[in-house]
Amino acid sequence: SQPHPDEGHPPPLEAVPVPRKSVGPCRSHRESPGGLAESPGGEEAQGEEGPAAARLDVLRLRSSSMEIREKGSEFLKDELHKAQKELKLKDEECERLSKVREQLERELEELTASLFEEAHKMVREANMKQAASEKQLKEARGKIDMLQAEVTALKTLVLTSTPASPNRELHPQLLSPSKAGPRKGHLRHKSTSSTLCPAVCPAAGHTLTPDKEGKEVDTTLFAEFQAWRESPTLDKTCPFLERVYREDVGPCLDFTMQELSALVRAAVEDNTLTIEPVATQAPPTVKVAAVECGSTNTCALSGLARACRHRIRLGDSESHYYISPSSRARITAVCNFFTYIRYIQQGLVRQEAEPMFWEITRLRKEMSLAKLGFFPQEA
């Protein structure tokens, strides 16, 4: 009988048939084991050839089983070799995938770190901007409060200081050199605008009341003032200011020194002119940093030999020019006029048209008197 193949192993190869000398008896012996009893004559032949045939069969079986084992071992070795190759390839693939995974994890960590850093940077910048904005807002609020306080103070001062009755604390040029008290000769009479002369103004459409001095309003001038008062401006081309410039401001500031006169007029229009009293004696330790043009005995505007008790400074210049009392009175009269019309333009003068017109007329009168050489005597 042939050996059965074990489970899990490849099927055995078929044995190669080998020619036999006495096939018949063997087959009959295998097919019918009971034939020995039926043919006693064949027992002798079987007894002679049986051991040799059995030996031959055993050898054949051994050779076939060895061949099967050799082929099976070769097949198993081939399969093992293939499995080892596949396992090696899989190990290499696993190693490559592991490297890819490590690289991806590293890149992910770097990306996460960069994102967090960028987020922290943006938050830090936002906090800095917010702090700066809050600081600017706080400063702006402080400036607004300060400006509101200044506006309130200016309104209060305007109510107590007008060109007719100026507040000497607000106008240092009105103080004496020794600052002992207000000047006696520079006081102005209060405006008598409450009693106006009787006249009918066609342009305004109402009647003007008279005063004790018998003044009479010029309807043309009043109409020009009314037109200017509706939209007050400092433009010299409007009819009202053009007339005042031509009749009062220009002649009042027309001095002998034409070049300096033009500079003084521009400074008065820009509100950058400063009039300072000349100190009688300066301490020896004080050093004068400004450049003083002329002397205290010569007026820089008229060029005449006069005792100059005041000096002017134009804008931010450090140069000072000595002026005579007459020149100072002319400049002061023009400055008072410009101060009043600036108050009107800014809405700080809350009066009717008539009192405002008569105040402007009084200021024009002062300019006319000053340009003619009339000025109050100083103490």
PDB file of C-alpha atoms in Angstrom, residues 115-315:
ATOM      1  CA  LEU A 115      -0.084  78.513  13.603  1.00  0.00           C
ATOM      2  CA  PHE A 116      -0.088  78.948  17.369  1.00  0.00           C
ATOM      3  CA  GLU A 117       2.838  81.366  17.134  1.00  0.00           C
ATOM      4  CA  GLU A 118       1.094  83.355  14.419  1.00  0.00           C
ATOM      5  CA  ALA A 119      -2.118  83.389  16.434  1.00  0.00           C
ATOM      6  CA  HIS A 120      -0.262  84.615  19.536  1.00  0.00           C
ATOM      7  CA  LYS A 121       1.466  87.260  17.417  1.00  0.00           C
ATOM      8  CA  MET A 122      -1.843  88.474  15.999  1.00  0.00           C
ATOM      9  CA  VAL A 123      -3.398  88.564  19.456  1.00  0.00           C
ATOM     10  CA  ARG A 124      -0.402  90.481  20.802  1.00  0.00           C
ATOM     11  CA  GLU A 125      -0.558  93.001  17.943  1.00  0.00           C
ATOM     12  CA  ALA A 126      -4.318  93.365  18.426  1.00  0.00           C
ATOM     13  CA  ASN A 127      -3.802  94.006  22.143  1.00  0.00           C
ATOM     14  CA  MET A 128      -1.110  96.595  21.380  1.00  0.00           C
ATOM     15  CA  LYS A 129      -3.342  98.333  18.835  1.00  0.00           C
ATOM     16  CA  GLN A 130      -6.234  98.277  21.266  1.00  0.00           C
ATOM     17  CA  ALA A 131      -4.067  99.769  23.996  1.00  0.00           C
ATOM     18  CA  ALA A 132      -2.822 102.468  21.599  1.00  0.00           C
ATOM     19  CA  SER A 133      -6.373 103.213  20.473  1.00  0.00           C
ATOM     20  CA  GLU A 134      -7.574 103.450  24.053  1.00  0.00           C
ATOM     21  CA  LYS A 135      -4.677 105.765  24.859  1.00  0.00           C
ATOM     22  CA  GLN A 136      -5.469 107.963  21.853  1.00  0.00           C
ATOM     23  CA  LEU A 137      -9.142 107.954  22.789  1.00  0.00           C
ATOM     24  CA  LYS A 138      -8.287 108.982  26.335  1.00  0.00           C
ATOM     25  CA  GLU A 139      -6.021 111.758  25.070  1.00  0.00           C
ATOM     26  CA  ALA A 140      -8.678 112.903  22.611  1.00  0.00           C
ATOM     27  CA  ARG A 141     -11.282 112.999  25.355  1.00  0.00           C
ATOM     28  CA  GLY A 142      -8.898 114.975  27.523  1.00  0.00           C
ATOM     29  CA  LYS A 143      -8.289 117.418  24.681  1.00  0.00           C
ATOM     30  CA  ILE A 144     -12.018 117.700  24.080  1.00  0.00           C
ATOM     31  CA  ASP A 145     -12.630 118.416  27.752  1.00  0.00           C
ATOM     32  CA  MET A 146      -9.828 120.967  27.746  1.00  0.00           C
ATOM     33  CA  LEU A 147     -11.182 122.639  24.603  1.00  0.00           C
ATOM     34  CA  GLN A 148     -14.675 122.710  26.043  1.00  0.00           C
ATOM     35  CA  ALA A 149     -13.339 124.316  29.196  1.00  0.00           C
ATOM     36  CA  GLU A 150     -11.423 126.860  27.115  1.00  0.00           C
ATOM     37  CA  VAL A 151     -14.502 127.630  25.025  1.00  0.00           C
ATOM     38  CA  THR A 152     -16.545 128.105  28.190  1.00  0.00           C
ATOM     39  CA  ALA A 153     -13.871 130.385  29.631  1.00  0.00           C
ATOM     40  CA  LEU A 154     -13.663 132.350  26.385  1.00  0.00           C
ATOM     41  CA  LYS A 155     -17.413 132.815  26.311  1.00  0.00           C
ATOM     42  CA  THR A 156     -17.311 134.048  29.888  1.00  0.00           C
ATOM     43  CA  LEU A 157     -14.456 136.400  29.094  1.00  0.00           C
ATOM     44  CA  VAL A 158     -16.173 137.679  25.953  1.00  0.00           C
ATOM     45  CA  LEU A 159     -19.212 138.578  27.985  1.00  0.00           C
ATOM     46  CA  THR A 160     -17.007 140.633  30.293  1.00  0.00           C
ATOM     47  CA  SER A 161     -14.627 142.022  27.642  1.00  0.00           C
ATOM     48  CA  THR A 162     -15.658 143.908  24.524  1.00  0.00           C
ATOM     49  CA  PRO A 163     -13.843 146.517  22.459  1.00  0.00           C
ATOM     50  CA  ALA A 164     -16.012 149.118  24.155  1.00  0.00           C
ATOM     51  CA  SER A 165     -14.985 147.993  27.655  1.00  0.00           C
ATOM     52  CA  PRO A 166     -11.989 145.640  27.355  1.00  0.00           C
ATOM     53  CA  ASN A 167     -10.761 143.404  30.113  1.00  0.00           C
ATOM     54  CA  ARG A 168      -7.213 144.577  30.795  1.00  0.00           C
ATOM     55  CA  GLU A 169      -6.165 141.162  32.057  1.00  0.00           C
ATOM     56  CA  LEU A 170      -6.864 139.772  28.582  1.00  0.00           C
ATOM     57  CA  HIS A 171      -5.074 142.603  26.777  1.00  0.00           C
ATOM     58  CA  PRO A 172      -1.558 143.082  28.242  1.00  0.00           C
ATOM     59  CA  GLN A 173      -0.860 145.890  25.775  1.00  0.00           C
ATOM     60  CA  LEU A 174      -3.342 148.020  27.721  1.00  0.00           C
ATOM     61  CA  LEU A 175      -1.322 147.737  30.940  1.00  0.00           C
ATOM     62  CA  SER A 176       1.290 150.298  31.993  1.00  0.00           C
ATOM     63  CA  PRO A 177       4.997 149.334  31.864  1.00  0.00           C
ATOM     64  CA  SER A 178       5.130 149.063  35.647  1.00  0.00           C
ATOM     65  CA  LYS A 179       1.912 146.928  35.664  1.00  0.00           C
ATOM     66  CA  ALA A 180       0.720 149.013  38.591  1.00  0.00           C
ATOM     67  CA  GLY A 181      -2.716 149.551  37.160  1.00  0.00           C
ATOM     68  CA  PRO A 182      -4.665 150.291  34.006  1.00  0.00           C
ATOM     69  CA  ARG A 183      -3.755 153.264  31.857  1.00  0.00           C
ATOM     70  CA  LYS A 184      -5.738 156.382  32.596  1.00  0.00           C
ATOM     71  CA  GLY A 185      -5.554 157.776  29.095  1.00  0.00           C
ATOM     72  CA  HIS A 186      -6.590 154.671  27.229  1.00  0.00           C
ATOM     73  CA  LEU A 187     -10.076 154.283  28.670  1.00  0.00           C
ATOM     74  CA  ARG A 188     -12.865 154.226  26.139  1.00  0.00           C
ATOM     75  CA  HIS A 189     -16.388 155.520  26.561  1.00  0.00           C
ATOM     76  CA  LYS A 190     -19.084 152.922  26.537  1.00  0.00           C
ATOM     77  CA  SER A 191     -21.155 152.585  23.412  1.00  0.00           C
ATOM     78  CA  THR A 192     -24.440 154.479  23.412  1.00  0.00           C
ATOM     79  CA  SER A 193     -26.103 151.887  21.229  1.00  0.00           C
ATOM     80  CA  SER A 194     -29.199 151.719  23.398  1.00  0.00           C
ATOM     81  CA  THR A 195     -30.375 155.181  22.185  1.00  0.00           C
ATOM     82  CA  LEU A 196     -30.121 155.490  18.429  1.00  0.00           C
ATOM     83  CA  CYS A 197     -31.196 158.272  16.084  1.00  0.00           C
ATOM     84  CA  PRO A 198     -34.566 158.071  14.331  1.00  0.00           C
ATOM     85  CA  ALA A 199     -34.224 156.934  10.747  1.00  0.00           C
ATOM     86  CA  VAL A 200     -35.911 154.497   8.470  1.00  0.00           C
ATOM     87  CA  CYS A 201     -33.599 152.011   6.768  1.00  0.00           C
ATOM     88  CA  PRO A 202     -35.110 150.874   3.463  1.00  0.00           C
ATOM     89  CA  ALA A 203     -32.787 147.870   3.204  1.00  0.00           C
ATOM     90  CA  ALA A 204     -33.474 146.635   6.729  1.00  0.00           C
ATOM     91  CA  GLY A 205     -37.161 147.557   6.677  1.00  0.00           C
ATOM     92  CA  HIS A 206     -37.363 148.878  10.241  1.00  0.00           C
ATOM     93  CA  THR A 207     -36.938 152.149  12.129  1.00  0.00           C
ATOM     94  CA  LEU A 208     -33.748 153.051  14.003  1.00  0.00           C
ATOM     95  CA  THR A 209     -34.196 154.864  17.302  1.00  0.00           C
ATOM     96  CA  PRO A 210     -32.290 158.118  18.035  1.00  0.00           C
ATOM     97  CA  ASP A 211     -29.832 158.918  20.808  1.00  0.00           C
ATOM     98  CA  LYS A 212     -28.900 162.148  22.618  1.00  0.00           C
ATOM     99  CA  GLU A 213     -25.977 162.925  20.299  1.00  0.00           C
ATOM    100  CA  GLY A 214     -28.242 163.107  17.247  1.00  0.00           C
ATOM    101  CA  LYS A 215     -26.528 160.385  15.242  1.00  0.00           C
ATOM    102  CA  GLU A 216     -27.987 159.316  11.948  1.00  0.00           C
ATOM    103  CA  VAL A 217     -27.347 155.955  10.341  1.00  0.00           C
ATOM    104  CA  ASP A 218     -26.125 155.657   6.784  1.00  0.00           C
ATOM    105  CA  THR A 219     -28.609 153.332   5.081  1.00  0.00           C
ATOM    106  CA  THR A 220     -26.055 152.167   2.493  1.00  0.00           C
ATOM    107  CA  LEU A 221     -23.522 151.241   5.163  1.00  0.00           C
ATOM    108  CA  PHE A 222     -26.205 149.542   7.229  1.00  0.00           C
ATOM    109  CA  ALA A 223     -27.384 147.501   4.230  1.00  0.00           C
ATOM    110  CA  GLU A 224     -23.805 146.374   3.531  1.00  0.00           C
ATOM    111  CA  PHE A 225     -23.364 145.453   7.189  1.00  0.00           C
ATOM    112  CA  GLN A 226     -26.625 143.480   7.179  1.00  0.00           C
ATOM    113  CA  ALA A 227     -25.502 141.518   4.104  1.00  0.00           C
ATOM    114  CA  TRP A 228     -22.133 140.812   5.738  1.00  0.00           C
ATOM    115  CA  ARG A 229     -23.766 139.821   9.058  1.00  0.00           C
ATOM    116  CA  GLU A 230     -25.838 137.104   7.395  1.00  0.00           C
ATOM    117  CA  SER A 231     -22.628 135.284   6.390  1.00  0.00           C
ATOM    118  CA  PRO A 232     -19.725 136.927   8.238  1.00  0.00           C
ATOM    119  CA  THR A 233     -16.314 136.468   6.669  1.00  0.00           C
ATOM    120  CA  LEU A 234     -12.882 138.085   6.751  1.00  0.00           C
ATOM    121  CA  ASP A 235     -12.644 138.235   2.972  1.00  0.00           C
ATOM    122  CA  LYS A 236     -11.601 141.726   1.908  1.00  0.00           C
ATOM    123  CA  THR A 237     -13.576 141.508  -1.334  1.00  0.00           C
ATOM    124  CA  CYS A 238     -17.026 141.705   0.300  1.00  0.00           C
ATOM    125  CA  PRO A 239     -18.596 145.203   0.025  1.00  0.00           C
ATOM    126  CA  PHE A 240     -18.677 145.879   3.765  1.00  0.00           C
ATOM    127  CA  LEU A 241     -15.021 145.018   4.520  1.00  0.00           C
ATOM    128  CA  GLU A 242     -13.834 146.455   1.205  1.00  0.00           C
ATOM    129  CA  ARG A 243     -15.254 149.833   2.226  1.00  0.00           C
ATOM    130  CA  VAL A 244     -13.757 149.629   5.726  1.00  0.00           C
ATOM    131  CA  TYR A 245     -10.346 148.682   4.286  1.00  0.00           C
ATOM    132  CA  ARG A 246     -10.462 151.497   1.782  1.00  0.00           C
ATOM    133  CA  GLU A 247     -11.727 154.214   4.121  1.00  0.00           C
ATOM    134  CA  ASP A 248     -10.276 153.303   7.536  1.00  0.00           C
ATOM    135  CA  VAL A 249      -7.868 150.353   7.788  1.00  0.00           C
ATOM    136  CA  GLY A 250      -5.669 151.281   4.829  1.00  0.00           C
ATOM    137  CA  PRO A 251      -5.172 154.974   5.740  1.00  0.00           C
ATOM    138  CA  CYS A 252      -4.767 154.154   9.442  1.00  0.00           C
ATOM    139  CA  LEU A 253      -1.895 151.706   8.780  1.00  0.00           C
ATOM    140  CA  ASP A 254      -0.272 153.790   6.045  1.00  0.00           C
ATOM    141  CA  PHE A 255       3.017 154.826   7.690  1.00  0.00           C
ATOM    142  CA  THR A 256       6.113 156.432   6.251  1.00  0.00           C
ATOM    143  CA  MET A 257       8.078 153.172   6.261  1.00  0.00           C
ATOM    144  CA  GLN A 258       6.058 151.403   3.554  1.00  0.00           C
ATOM    145  CA  GLU A 259       7.785 148.006   3.821  1.00  0.00           C
ATOM    146  CA  LEU A 260       7.329 147.723   7.584  1.00  0.00           C
ATOM    147  CA  SER A 261       3.782 149.101   7.224  1.00  0.00           C
ATOM    148  CA  ALA A 262       2.868 146.220   4.881  1.00  0.00           C
ATOM    149  CA  LEU A 263       4.282 143.705   7.372  1.00  0.00           C
ATOM    150  CA  VAL A 264       2.339 145.309  10.226  1.00  0.00           C
ATOM    151  CA  ARG A 265      -0.884 145.242   8.212  1.00  0.00           C
ATOM    152  CA  ALA A 266      -0.418 141.544   7.355  1.00  0.00           C
ATOM    153  CA  ALA A 267       0.302 140.708  11.010  1.00  0.00           C
ATOM    154  CA  VAL A 268      -2.809 142.582  12.149  1.00  0.00           C
ATOM    155  CA  GLU A 269      -4.965 140.718   9.613  1.00  0.00           C
ATOM    156  CA  ASP A 270      -3.478 137.369  10.704  1.00  0.00           C
ATOM    157  CA  ASN A 271      -3.820 138.284  14.406  1.00  0.00           C
ATOM    158  CA  THR A 272      -0.095 137.660  15.000  1.00  0.00           C
ATOM    159  CA  LEU A 273       0.966 141.173  16.079  1.00  0.00           C
ATOM    160  CA  THR A 274       2.264 141.652  19.623  1.00  0.00           C
ATOM    161  CA  ILE A 275       2.601 145.027  21.386  1.00  0.00           C
ATOM    162  CA  GLU A 276       4.819 145.083  24.450  1.00  0.00           C
ATOM    163  CA  PRO A 277       5.618 147.954  26.824  1.00  0.00           C
ATOM    164  CA  VAL A 278       9.254 148.942  27.064  1.00  0.00           C
ATOM    165  CA  ALA A 279      10.667 148.430  30.545  1.00  0.00           C
ATOM    166  CA  THR A 280      12.202 151.511  32.110  1.00  0.00           C
ATOM    167  CA  GLN A 281      15.195 149.652  33.555  1.00  0.00           C
ATOM    168  CA  ALA A 282      16.244 146.124  32.795  1.00  0.00           C
ATOM    169  CA  PRO A 283      18.148 144.091  35.409  1.00  0.00           C
ATOM    170  CA  PRO A 284      21.848 143.813  34.563  1.00  0.00           C
ATOM    171  CA  THR A 285      21.734 140.017  34.687  1.00  0.00           C
ATOM    172  CA  VAL A 286      19.006 139.720  32.052  1.00  0.00           C
ATOM    173  CA  LYS A 287      20.280 139.100  28.538  1.00  0.00           C
ATOM    174  CA  VAL A 288      18.087 140.267  25.655  1.00  0.00           C
ATOM    175  CA  ALA A 289      17.910 137.480  23.072  1.00  0.00           C
ATOM    176  CA  ALA A 290      15.706 139.366  20.606  1.00  0.00           C
ATOM    177  CA  VAL A 291      17.049 141.695  17.967  1.00  0.00           C
ATOM    178  CA  GLU A 292      15.857 145.212  18.682  1.00  0.00           C
ATOM    179  CA  CYS A 293      15.440 147.347  15.575  1.00  0.00           C
ATOM    180  CA  GLY A 294      15.868 151.105  16.077  1.00  0.00           C
ATOM    181  CA  SER A 295      16.012 152.850  19.408  1.00  0.00           C
ATOM    182  CA  THR A 296      13.614 154.119  22.024  1.00  0.00           C
ATOM    183  CA  ASN A 297      14.017 157.636  20.637  1.00  0.00           C
ATOM    184  CA  THR A 298      12.971 156.917  17.036  1.00  0.00           C
ATOM    185  CA  CYS A 299       9.698 155.420  15.796  1.00  0.00           C
ATOM    186  CA  ALA A 300      10.301 152.524  13.406  1.00  0.00           C
ATOM    187  CA  LEU A 301       7.062 153.211  11.492  1.00  0.00           C
ATOM    188  CA  SER A 302       7.033 156.987  11.128  1.00  0.00           C
ATOM    189  CA  GLY A 303      10.783 157.536  11.295  1.00  0.00           C
ATOM    190  CA  LEU A 304      10.269 160.529  13.576  1.00  0.00           C
ATOM    191  CA  ALA A 305      12.170 161.234  16.769  1.00  0.00           C
ATOM    192  CA  ARG A 306       9.675 160.332  19.440  1.00  0.00           C
ATOM    193  CA  ALA A 307       9.843 158.804  22.907  1.00  0.00           C
ATOM    194  CA  CYS A 308       8.900 155.196  22.223  1.00  0.00           C
ATOM    195  CA  ARG A 309       7.320 153.473  25.186  1.00  0.00           C
ATOM    196  CA  HIS A 310       6.171 150.374  23.279  1.00  0.00           C
ATOM    197  CA  ARG A 311       7.585 147.949  20.794  1.00  0.00           C
ATOM    198  CA  ILE A 312       5.949 145.505  18.391  1.00  0.00           C
ATOM    199  CA  ARG A 313       6.850 141.985  17.321  1.00  0.00           C
ATOM    200  CA  LEU A 314       5.526 140.430  14.089  1.00  0.00           C
ATOM    201  CA  GLY A 315       4.467 136.791  14.292  1.00  0.00           C
TER     202      GLY A 315
END
